[in-house]
Amino acid sequence: MTVATSILDAITVSETEGRAIPDAATRETIGYAPVHTVADLDAAVAAARQAQPAWNALGHEERSRILNAIADDLEANAEELAQLLSREQGKPLDGPNARFEVGACAVWTRTAADTPLEPEVVFEAGESRAEVHYDALGVVGAIGPWNWPMMISVWQIAPSLRMGNTVVVKPSEFTPLSVLALAEVYNRHLPDGVLTVVSGDREVGAAIAGHPGIDKIMFTGSTATGRRIVESSAGNLARLTLELGGNDAGIVLAGTDPAAIAEDLFWGCFINTGQTCAALKRLYVHDSVYDEVVDTLAGMALTSPMGRGLDEGNVLGPLQNEKQFDIVRGLVDDARERGARVVVGGEAAPELGPLFYRATVVADIEDGARLVDEEQFGPAIPVIRYSDVDDAIRRANASTQGLGASVWSADVDAAVEVAKRLQAGTVWINQHGALNPMVPFGGTKASGYGQEFGVAGLKAVAAPKVISR
Ligand code: NAD
């Protein structure tokens, strides 16, 4: 395959100026990302503050027109963006991976542009009337993770720009090139200072969280970092949207046909090789269908091609970084040592590259095992047997996390009744992790607070103002 590099050429700096960013699969250097400092952050925030009034003054219609032009440009450059994303993040081009992620960037940009948000009349009596208007907040600081770096950045940037804010974005130190490439396309259409990428290390992220020039933080990442951001934001009272970690449970009810749910169940667990916040991370299966579900998942794990992302046909890739590889390996080893049954996988795949770990299904495992209780964020799913649905619901809810959950059954009404009792920001029926740019998404409990997408997402990056007469 010929790898297109014009955007990469535009964003990469020289070897002496930048940090080498490896291809996640081969570990060869793709390019060099700038290493910005807190002083660079200060300059970016100052530029964003200066640019914000004029950007806000353009009005919704003009900003929406610009965002739609950006979405067109993302589509026109989709293959180059997908190739870069695939190399840096590791996700294959095919399957629900790199091309899918770039496509979602265009869709979410367009939806942020086109979603109407009119003032709301909240009280009316005689001559009295109260309306809520949604103003720009000012400067938004966007801090993102390495698993869906382009798409999650768009979730943070597009609604913020639409609402008249300017944005300073800090990508994960593992995937700066993907976000720089995304911003390179955005910035072909934006005035100077409206969107700036500060490609720094964790201390730059920490400085954003407490920066006096930043009015709102959109953060997606781990719960541990989320807690630090809450503390840092005390000084400037920055508004926060926190999309944090998950340990999503799925419950397969008695009477479910495993073949009918196989495909969606598998991708619920293994999308982006399991490195997805709202992936299915522990699966509770009724005793009557347990063996069949385990065998079905194991069959798909064995037959789903894993390898370098740029090689067409692969649908599973490597872990993005060594730290995550060690976490996944450690949790599966721990499960094995406790006597759980590794049905397939359970080992690295060094012939594919240093960070590949085979798609793994672990059966005969219980709550209390680290693979069940902790977020694996990788290609290893524990399948837990249950016989009483009340017990399964209790165990699903026992987690400190509450991002997503799912219920699987041919009887959708029965599934909805179970869904009502689960503690999560989203409960899916017969699917897991499916997102829609108009449907609010966010977590409960330690998975964070605030919602993204749709009208709720626009309001989250706006200052509500009541006009009362
Ligand atoms: P992370 O928390 O380690 O890093 C996220 C970002 O925060 C990075 O850009 C990092 O540089 C920055 N950062 C680090 N320290 C900081 C600080 N003190 N203040 C401000 N920023 C700081 O997370 P990660 O390893 O990149 O991502 C994986 C985690 O993200 C998983 O737990 C996953 O579940 C979660 N996640 C959640 C969602 C969601 O929508 N809820 C989506 C994707 C990932």
Coordinates of C-alpha atoms and ligand atoms in Angstrom, one line a residue:
M1 CA 0.0 0.0 0.0
T2 CA 1.2 3.5 -0.8
V3 CA 1.0 5.6 2.4
A4 CA -0.1 9.2 1.8
T5 CA 1.9 11.7 3.8
S6 CA 1.0 15.3 2.9
I7 CA -0.8 16.0 6.2
L8 CA 1.9 14.2 8.1
D9 CA 4.6 16.3 6.4
A10 CA 2.7 19.4 7.4
I11 CA 2.5 18.5 11.1
T12 CA 5.8 16.6 11.8
V13 CA 8.7 18.6 13.2
S14 CA 12.4 17.8 12.8
E15 CA 14.1 15.0 14.8
T16 CA 16.0 17.6 16.9
E17 CA 12.8 19.6 17.7
G18 CA 10.4 16.8 18.5
R19 CA 9.7 13.5 20.1
A20 CA 9.7 10.3 17.9
I21 CA 6.3 8.7 17.6
P22 CA 6.3 5.0 16.8
D23 CA 4.0 3.0 14.6
A24 CA 2.1 1.0 17.2
A25 CA 2.4 -2.2 15.3
T26 CA 6.0 -2.1 14.0
R27 CA 7.5 0.4 16.5
E28 CA 9.2 2.2 13.5
T29 CA 9.2 6.0 13.8
I30 CA 6.3 7.6 11.9
G31 CA 7.3 11.2 12.6
Y32 CA 8.2 13.7 15.3
A33 CA 5.6 15.5 17.4
P34 CA 6.4 18.9 18.9
V35 CA 7.0 18.9 22.6
H36 CA 5.2 22.0 23.8
T37 CA 5.8 23.5 27.2
V38 CA 3.6 25.3 29.8
A39 CA 4.9 28.6 28.2
D40 CA 3.5 27.4 24.8
L41 CA 0.2 26.6 26.6
D42 CA 0.1 30.2 28.0
A43 CA 0.7 31.6 24.5
A44 CA -2.1 29.3 23.0
V45 CA -4.5 30.4 25.7
A46 CA -3.7 34.0 25.2
A47 CA -4.3 33.7 21.4
A48 CA -7.5 31.7 22.1
R49 CA -8.8 34.5 24.4
Q50 CA -8.0 37.1 21.8
A51 CA -9.7 35.2 19.0
Q52 CA -12.8 34.3 20.9
P53 CA -14.9 37.5 20.7
A54 CA -14.6 37.7 16.9
W55 CA -15.3 34.0 16.5
N56 CA -18.4 34.3 18.7
A57 CA -19.5 37.4 16.8
L58 CA -19.7 35.4 13.6
G59 CA -22.9 33.8 14.9
H60 CA -24.3 30.3 14.7
E61 CA -25.1 30.3 11.0
E62 CA -21.6 31.2 9.9
R63 CA -19.9 29.0 12.4
S64 CA -22.1 26.1 11.2
R65 CA -21.2 26.8 7.6
I66 CA -17.5 26.7 8.5
L67 CA -17.9 23.4 10.5
N68 CA -19.7 21.8 7.5
A69 CA -16.9 22.9 5.2
I70 CA -14.5 21.2 7.7
A71 CA -16.6 18.0 7.6
D72 CA -16.4 18.0 3.8
D73 CA -12.6 18.5 4.0
L74 CA -12.3 15.6 6.6
E75 CA -14.1 13.4 4.1
A76 CA -11.9 14.5 1.2
N77 CA -8.8 13.6 3.2
A78 CA -10.3 10.5 5.0
E79 CA -7.9 7.9 3.6
E80 CA -4.7 9.8 4.6
L81 CA -6.1 10.6 8.0
A82 CA -7.2 6.9 8.5
Q83 CA -3.7 5.7 7.5
L84 CA -1.9 8.0 9.9
L85 CA -4.4 7.1 12.7
S86 CA -3.9 3.4 11.9
R87 CA -0.2 3.6 12.2
E88 CA 0.0 5.8 15.3
Q89 CA -2.9 4.2 17.3
G90 CA -2.6 0.7 15.9
K91 CA -6.2 0.2 14.9
P92 CA -6.7 -1.5 11.5
L93 CA -8.1 0.4 8.6
D94 CA -10.9 -2.1 8.3
G95 CA -13.7 -3.1 10.7
P96 CA -15.0 -0.6 13.2
N97 CA -11.6 1.0 13.4
A98 CA -9.6 3.7 11.6
R99 CA -11.8 4.4 8.5
F100 CA -14.8 4.2 10.8
E101 CA -13.2 6.7 13.2
V102 CA -12.4 9.2 10.6
G103 CA -15.9 8.9 9.1
A104 CA -17.3 9.5 12.6
C105 CA -15.2 12.7 12.8
A106 CA -17.0 14.1 9.8
V107 CA -20.4 13.0 11.1
W108 CA -19.9 14.5 14.6
T109 CA -18.6 17.7 13.2
R110 CA -21.6 18.0 10.9
T111 CA -24.0 17.2 13.7
A112 CA -22.5 19.8 16.0
A113 CA -22.9 22.3 13.2
D114 CA -26.5 21.4 12.4
T115 CA -28.2 20.8 15.7
P116 CA -30.5 23.7 16.5
L117 CA -30.3 25.2 20.0
E118 CA -33.0 27.9 20.4
P119 CA -33.6 30.0 23.6
E120 CA -36.0 28.1 25.8
V121 CA -39.1 29.7 27.3
V122 CA -39.2 28.3 30.8
F123 CA -42.0 30.5 32.3
E124 CA -44.8 32.6 30.8
A125 CA -47.7 34.2 32.6
G126 CA -49.4 37.4 31.4
E127 CA -46.7 40.0 30.7
S128 CA -44.0 37.9 32.5
R129 CA -41.7 35.7 30.5
A130 CA -38.4 33.9 31.3
E131 CA -36.1 32.5 28.6
V132 CA -32.9 30.6 28.9
H133 CA -30.3 31.6 26.3
Y134 CA -27.0 29.7 25.7
D135 CA -23.9 32.0 25.4
A136 CA -20.3 31.0 24.7
L137 CA -18.2 30.2 27.8
G138 CA -14.9 31.6 26.4
V139 CA -11.9 29.2 26.1
V140 CA -12.4 25.5 26.3
G141 CA -9.4 23.2 27.2
A142 CA -9.8 19.8 25.6
I143 CA -7.7 16.9 27.0
G144 CA -8.0 13.5 25.3
P145 CA -6.9 9.9 25.5
W146 CA -5.0 7.6 23.0
N147 CA -7.7 5.1 22.1
W148 CA -10.0 7.1 19.8
P149 CA -7.8 10.2 19.5
M150 CA -9.4 11.9 16.5
M151 CA -13.0 11.1 17.2
I152 CA -12.9 12.0 20.9
S153 CA -11.1 15.3 20.1
V154 CA -13.9 16.1 17.6
W155 CA -16.5 15.3 20.3
Q156 CA -14.7 18.0 22.4
I157 CA -13.8 20.5 19.7
A158 CA -16.8 20.7 17.3
P159 CA -19.6 21.5 19.8
S160 CA -17.3 24.0 21.6
L161 CA -16.6 25.9 18.3
R162 CA -20.2 25.7 17.3
M163 CA -21.2 27.5 20.5
G164 CA -18.7 30.3 19.9
N165 CA -15.9 29.2 22.1
T166 CA -12.2 28.9 21.1
V167 CA -10.3 25.7 21.9
V168 CA -6.9 24.6 23.2
V169 CA -6.5 20.9 22.8
K170 CA -4.0 18.7 24.5
P171 CA -3.7 15.2 22.9
S172 CA -2.4 12.2 24.7
E173 CA 1.3 12.0 24.6
F174 CA 0.9 8.5 22.9
T175 CA -1.2 9.8 19.9
P176 CA -0.3 13.5 19.2
L177 CA 0.1 13.1 15.4
S178 CA -3.5 12.0 14.9
V179 CA -4.8 15.1 16.7
L180 CA -2.3 17.4 15.0
A181 CA -3.5 16.0 11.7
L182 CA -7.1 16.5 12.6
A183 CA -6.4 20.1 13.6
E184 CA -4.4 20.7 10.4
V185 CA -7.6 20.0 8.4
Y186 CA -9.8 22.0 10.8
N187 CA -7.4 25.0 10.7
R188 CA -7.6 25.3 6.9
H189 CA -11.0 26.8 7.7
L190 CA -10.6 28.6 11.0
P191 CA -9.2 32.1 11.9
D192 CA -5.9 32.1 13.8
G193 CA -6.1 31.3 17.5
V194 CA -9.5 29.6 17.3
L195 CA -8.1 26.1 17.6
T196 CA -4.6 25.3 18.9
V197 CA -3.0 22.0 19.6
V198 CA -0.6 21.9 22.5
S199 CA 1.3 18.7 22.1
G200 CA 2.9 18.3 25.5
D201 CA 3.3 15.8 28.3
R202 CA 1.2 15.2 31.3
E203 CA 2.3 18.4 33.1
V204 CA 0.9 20.5 30.2
G205 CA -2.4 18.6 30.8
A206 CA -2.2 19.5 34.5
A207 CA -1.5 23.1 33.7
I208 CA -4.6 23.3 31.5
A209 CA -6.8 22.0 34.3
G210 CA -5.8 24.9 36.6
H211 CA -5.2 27.6 34.0
P212 CA -6.9 31.0 34.8
G213 CA -7.5 31.7 31.1
I214 CA -9.6 28.5 30.6
D215 CA -13.3 28.5 31.3
K216 CA -14.2 24.9 30.7
I217 CA -12.4 21.5 30.6
M218 CA -13.6 18.7 28.4
F219 CA -11.7 15.7 29.7
T220 CA -11.7 12.1 28.5
G221 CA -9.3 9.7 30.1
S222 CA -8.8 7.7 33.3
T223 CA -10.7 8.2 36.5
A224 CA -7.5 8.8 38.4
T225 CA -6.6 11.8 36.1
G226 CA -10.2 13.0 36.3
R227 CA -9.9 13.3 40.1
R228 CA -6.8 15.4 39.7
I229 CA -8.6 17.6 37.2
V230 CA -11.4 18.2 39.7
E231 CA -8.8 19.3 42.3
S232 CA -6.9 21.6 39.8
S233 CA -10.1 23.2 38.6
A234 CA -11.0 24.5 42.1
G235 CA -8.9 27.7 41.6
N236 CA -10.6 29.0 38.4
L237 CA -13.9 27.1 38.9
A238 CA -13.6 25.8 35.4
R239 CA -16.7 23.9 34.3
L240 CA -16.0 20.3 33.8
T241 CA -17.2 17.5 31.5
L242 CA -15.5 14.3 32.7
E243 CA -15.7 11.2 30.5
L244 CA -13.8 8.7 32.5
G245 CA -13.1 5.0 32.7
G246 CA -15.6 2.2 32.5
N247 CA -16.0 -1.4 33.5
D248 CA -19.1 -2.1 31.5
A249 CA -21.2 -5.2 32.4
G250 CA -23.3 -7.1 29.9
I251 CA -26.0 -9.5 31.0
V252 CA -27.2 -12.3 28.6
L253 CA -30.6 -13.4 29.7
A254 CA -31.9 -17.0 29.7
G255 CA -33.4 -18.1 26.4
T256 CA -31.1 -15.9 24.2
D257 CA -29.9 -17.4 21.0
P258 CA -26.1 -17.1 21.1
A259 CA -25.8 -17.2 17.2
A260 CA -28.2 -14.3 16.9
I261 CA -26.2 -12.0 19.1
A262 CA -22.7 -13.3 18.3
E263 CA -21.5 -10.5 16.0
D264 CA -22.7 -7.6 18.1
L265 CA -21.6 -9.3 21.3
F266 CA -18.1 -9.9 19.9
W267 CA -17.7 -6.3 18.7
G268 CA -19.2 -5.0 22.0
C269 CA -16.1 -6.6 23.7
F270 CA -13.4 -6.3 21.1
I271 CA -14.0 -3.0 19.3
N272 CA -10.7 -1.2 18.8
T273 CA -9.1 -4.4 20.2
G274 CA -10.9 -3.8 23.5
Q275 CA -9.3 -0.3 24.0
T276 CA -12.6 1.5 24.2
C277 CA -14.1 3.3 27.2
A278 CA -17.6 1.9 26.7
A279 CA -16.6 -1.6 25.6
L280 CA -18.1 -4.6 27.2
K281 CA -15.6 -5.5 29.9
R282 CA -17.4 -8.2 32.0
L283 CA -20.1 -10.5 30.6
Y284 CA -22.6 -12.2 32.9
V285 CA -24.3 -15.1 31.1
H286 CA -27.2 -17.3 32.3
D287 CA -26.2 -20.8 33.1
S288 CA -28.6 -22.3 30.4
V289 CA -26.7 -20.6 27.5
Y290 CA -23.3 -20.1 29.2
D291 CA -21.3 -22.8 27.3
E292 CA -22.7 -21.8 23.9
V293 CA -22.0 -18.1 24.4
V294 CA -18.4 -18.9 25.5
D295 CA -17.9 -21.1 22.5
T296 CA -19.4 -18.6 20.1
L297 CA -17.2 -15.7 21.4
A298 CA -14.1 -18.0 21.4
G299 CA -14.8 -19.0 17.8
M300 CA -15.0 -15.4 16.6
A301 CA -11.9 -14.5 18.6
L302 CA -10.0 -17.2 16.8
T303 CA -11.2 -16.3 13.3
S304 CA -11.0 -12.5 13.5
P305 CA -7.8 -11.5 11.7
M306 CA -5.3 -9.6 13.9
G307 CA -2.2 -7.8 12.5
R308 CA -0.7 -4.6 11.3
G309 CA -3.4 -2.0 10.7
L310 CA -2.4 -1.0 7.2
D311 CA -2.7 -4.6 6.0
E312 CA -6.2 -4.8 4.5
G313 CA -8.5 -7.4 6.1
N314 CA -7.2 -7.2 9.6
V315 CA -9.8 -6.2 12.2
L316 CA -7.8 -6.5 15.4
G317 CA -4.6 -4.7 16.1
P318 CA -1.9 -4.3 18.8
L319 CA -2.2 -2.7 22.2
Q320 CA -1.3 0.9 21.7
N321 CA 1.5 1.1 24.2
E322 CA 3.6 -1.1 26.4
K323 CA 1.9 0.0 29.7
Q324 CA -1.5 -1.1 28.4
F325 CA 0.0 -4.4 27.1
D326 CA 1.4 -5.1 30.5
I327 CA -1.9 -4.4 32.2
V328 CA -3.8 -6.8 29.9
R329 CA -1.2 -9.5 30.3
G330 CA -1.1 -9.1 34.0
L331 CA -4.9 -9.3 34.4
V332 CA -5.1 -12.5 32.3
D333 CA -2.2 -14.1 34.1
D334 CA -3.8 -13.3 37.4
A335 CA -7.1 -14.9 36.3
R336 CA -5.3 -18.1 35.1
E337 CA -3.4 -18.3 38.4
R338 CA -6.8 -18.1 40.2
G339 CA -8.0 -21.2 38.3
A340 CA -10.1 -19.5 35.6
R341 CA -10.2 -21.2 32.2
V342 CA -8.5 -19.4 29.3
V343 CA -10.6 -20.7 26.4
V344 CA -8.7 -18.9 23.6
G345 CA -5.8 -16.5 23.6
G346 CA -4.2 -15.7 26.9
E347 CA -0.8 -15.0 25.4
A348 CA 1.1 -12.5 23.4
A349 CA 1.5 -12.9 19.6
P350 CA 5.1 -11.8 19.1
E351 CA 5.2 -13.0 15.5
L352 CA 2.9 -10.1 14.7
G353 CA 4.8 -7.4 16.6
P354 CA 5.9 -6.6 20.2
L355 CA 2.6 -5.3 21.5
F356 CA 0.1 -7.8 20.0
Y357 CA -1.9 -9.9 22.5
R358 CA -4.3 -12.6 21.1
A359 CA -8.0 -12.0 21.5
T360 CA -8.8 -13.8 24.8
V361 CA -11.9 -15.3 26.3
V362 CA -11.7 -16.3 29.9
A363 CA -14.5 -18.5 31.4
D364 CA -15.2 -20.0 34.8
I365 CA -14.2 -16.8 36.5
E366 CA -15.9 -14.9 39.3
D367 CA -16.2 -11.4 40.7
G368 CA -13.2 -10.6 42.8
A369 CA -10.7 -11.6 40.1
R370 CA -8.9 -8.6 38.9
L371 CA -9.9 -9.2 35.3
V372 CA -13.5 -8.8 36.3
D373 CA -13.1 -6.0 38.9
E374 CA -10.6 -3.8 37.0
E375 CA -10.7 -2.1 33.6
Q376 CA -8.6 -4.3 31.3
F377 CA -8.9 -1.9 28.3
G378 CA -7.7 -4.6 25.9
P379 CA -8.7 -7.8 24.1
A380 CA -9.6 -10.0 27.0
I381 CA -13.2 -10.7 28.1
P382 CA -14.1 -12.5 31.3
V383 CA -17.4 -14.4 31.1
I384 CA -19.1 -15.0 34.4
R385 CA -21.9 -17.6 34.9
Y386 CA -25.1 -16.7 36.8
S387 CA -28.3 -18.5 37.5
D388 CA -30.5 -15.7 39.1
V389 CA -31.0 -12.5 37.2
D390 CA -31.3 -10.4 40.5
D391 CA -27.9 -11.7 41.4
A392 CA -26.5 -10.7 38.0
I393 CA -27.9 -7.2 38.3
R394 CA -26.5 -6.9 41.8
R395 CA -23.0 -7.9 40.6
A396 CA -23.2 -5.7 37.5
N397 CA -24.0 -2.7 39.8
A398 CA -21.3 -3.6 42.4
S399 CA -18.7 -1.7 40.4
T400 CA -17.6 1.9 41.3
Q401 CA -17.8 2.7 37.5
G402 CA -21.0 3.4 35.6
L403 CA -20.3 4.3 32.0
G404 CA -22.3 1.7 29.9
A405 CA -24.0 -1.6 30.3
S406 CA -26.0 -3.9 28.1
V407 CA -28.7 -6.5 28.2
W408 CA -29.1 -9.3 25.6
S409 CA -32.3 -11.1 25.0
A410 CA -34.8 -12.0 22.2
D411 CA -37.5 -10.6 24.7
V412 CA -36.8 -6.9 24.4
D413 CA -39.4 -5.9 27.0
A414 CA -37.8 -8.2 29.5
A415 CA -34.4 -6.7 28.6
V416 CA -35.7 -3.2 29.2
E417 CA -36.9 -4.1 32.6
V418 CA -33.4 -5.3 33.5
A419 CA -32.0 -2.1 31.9
K420 CA -34.0 0.0 34.2
R421 CA -32.3 -1.5 37.2
L422 CA -28.7 -1.1 35.9
Q423 CA -26.6 1.8 37.1
A424 CA -24.9 3.3 34.0
G425 CA -25.0 6.4 31.8
T426 CA -26.2 4.3 28.8
V427 CA -27.8 0.8 28.8
W428 CA -27.9 -0.8 25.4
I429 CA -30.2 -3.6 24.4
N430 CA -28.7 -6.3 22.1
Q431 CA -25.8 -4.1 21.3
H432 CA -23.0 -2.4 23.3
G433 CA -21.2 0.8 22.7
A434 CA -23.2 2.0 19.7
L435 CA -23.2 5.8 19.7
N436 CA -25.3 8.4 17.9
P437 CA -24.3 12.0 17.6
M438 CA -27.8 13.2 18.6
V439 CA -28.1 10.9 21.7
P440 CA -26.5 12.1 24.9
F441 CA -23.5 10.1 26.2
G442 CA -21.9 10.3 29.6
G443 CA -21.2 8.3 32.7
T444 CA -22.5 7.9 36.3
K445 CA -20.5 7.1 39.5
A446 CA -16.7 7.2 39.0
S447 CA -17.2 7.2 35.2
G448 CA -17.6 10.9 35.4
Y449 CA -20.3 13.5 34.9
G450 CA -21.7 15.7 32.2
Q451 CA -23.0 14.6 28.8
E452 CA -21.7 15.0 25.3
F453 CA -23.6 14.9 21.9
G454 CA -26.8 16.4 20.7
V455 CA -28.5 19.3 22.4
A456 CA -27.1 18.3 25.8
G457 CA -23.6 18.4 24.4
L458 CA -24.1 21.9 23.1
K459 CA -25.4 23.1 26.4
A460 CA -22.4 21.5 28.1
V461 CA -20.1 24.0 26.4
A462 CA -22.3 27.0 26.9
A463 CA -23.2 29.4 29.7
P464 CA -26.9 29.4 30.4
K465 CA -28.3 32.9 30.8
V466 CA -31.8 33.7 31.9
I467 CA -33.5 36.7 30.4
S468 CA -36.5 37.5 32.6
R469 CA -39.1 40.2 31.9
Ligands
NAD1 P1 -5.1 9.2 31.1 O1 -6.0 9.7 32.1 O2 -3.8 8.6 31.5 O3 -4.7 10.4 30.1 C1 -5.7 11.2 29.4 C2 -5.1 12.6 29.1 O4 -4.9 13.3 30.3 C3 -3.8 12.6 28.4 O5 -3.8 13.6 27.4 C4 -2.8 13.0 29.5 O6 -1.6 13.6 29.1 C5 -3.6 13.9 30.3 N1 -3.2 14.1 31.7 C6 -2.4 13.3 32.5 N2 -2.3 13.8 33.7 C7 -3.0 14.9 33.8 C8 -3.4 15.9 34.8 N3 -2.9 15.8 36.0 N4 -4.2 16.9 34.5 C9 -4.8 17.0 33.3 N5 -4.5 16.1 32.3 C10 -3.6 15.1 32.5 O7 -6.0 8.2 30.2 P2 -5.5 7.3 28.9 O8 -4.6 6.2 29.4 O9 -5.0 8.2 27.8 O10 -6.9 6.8 28.5 C11 -7.4 5.6 28.9 C12 -8.6 5.8 29.9 O11 -9.5 6.7 29.3 C13 -9.4 4.6 30.2 O12 -9.6 4.5 31.6 C14 -10.7 4.8 29.5 O13 -11.8 4.1 30.0 C15 -10.8 6.2 29.5 N6 -11.7 6.7 28.4 C16 -12.9 7.1 28.7 C17 -13.8 7.5 27.6 C18 -15.1 8.0 27.9 O14 -15.8 8.6 27.0 N7 -15.7 7.9 29.1 C19 -13.3 7.5 26.3 C20 -12.0 7.0 26.1 C21 -11.2 6.6 27.1

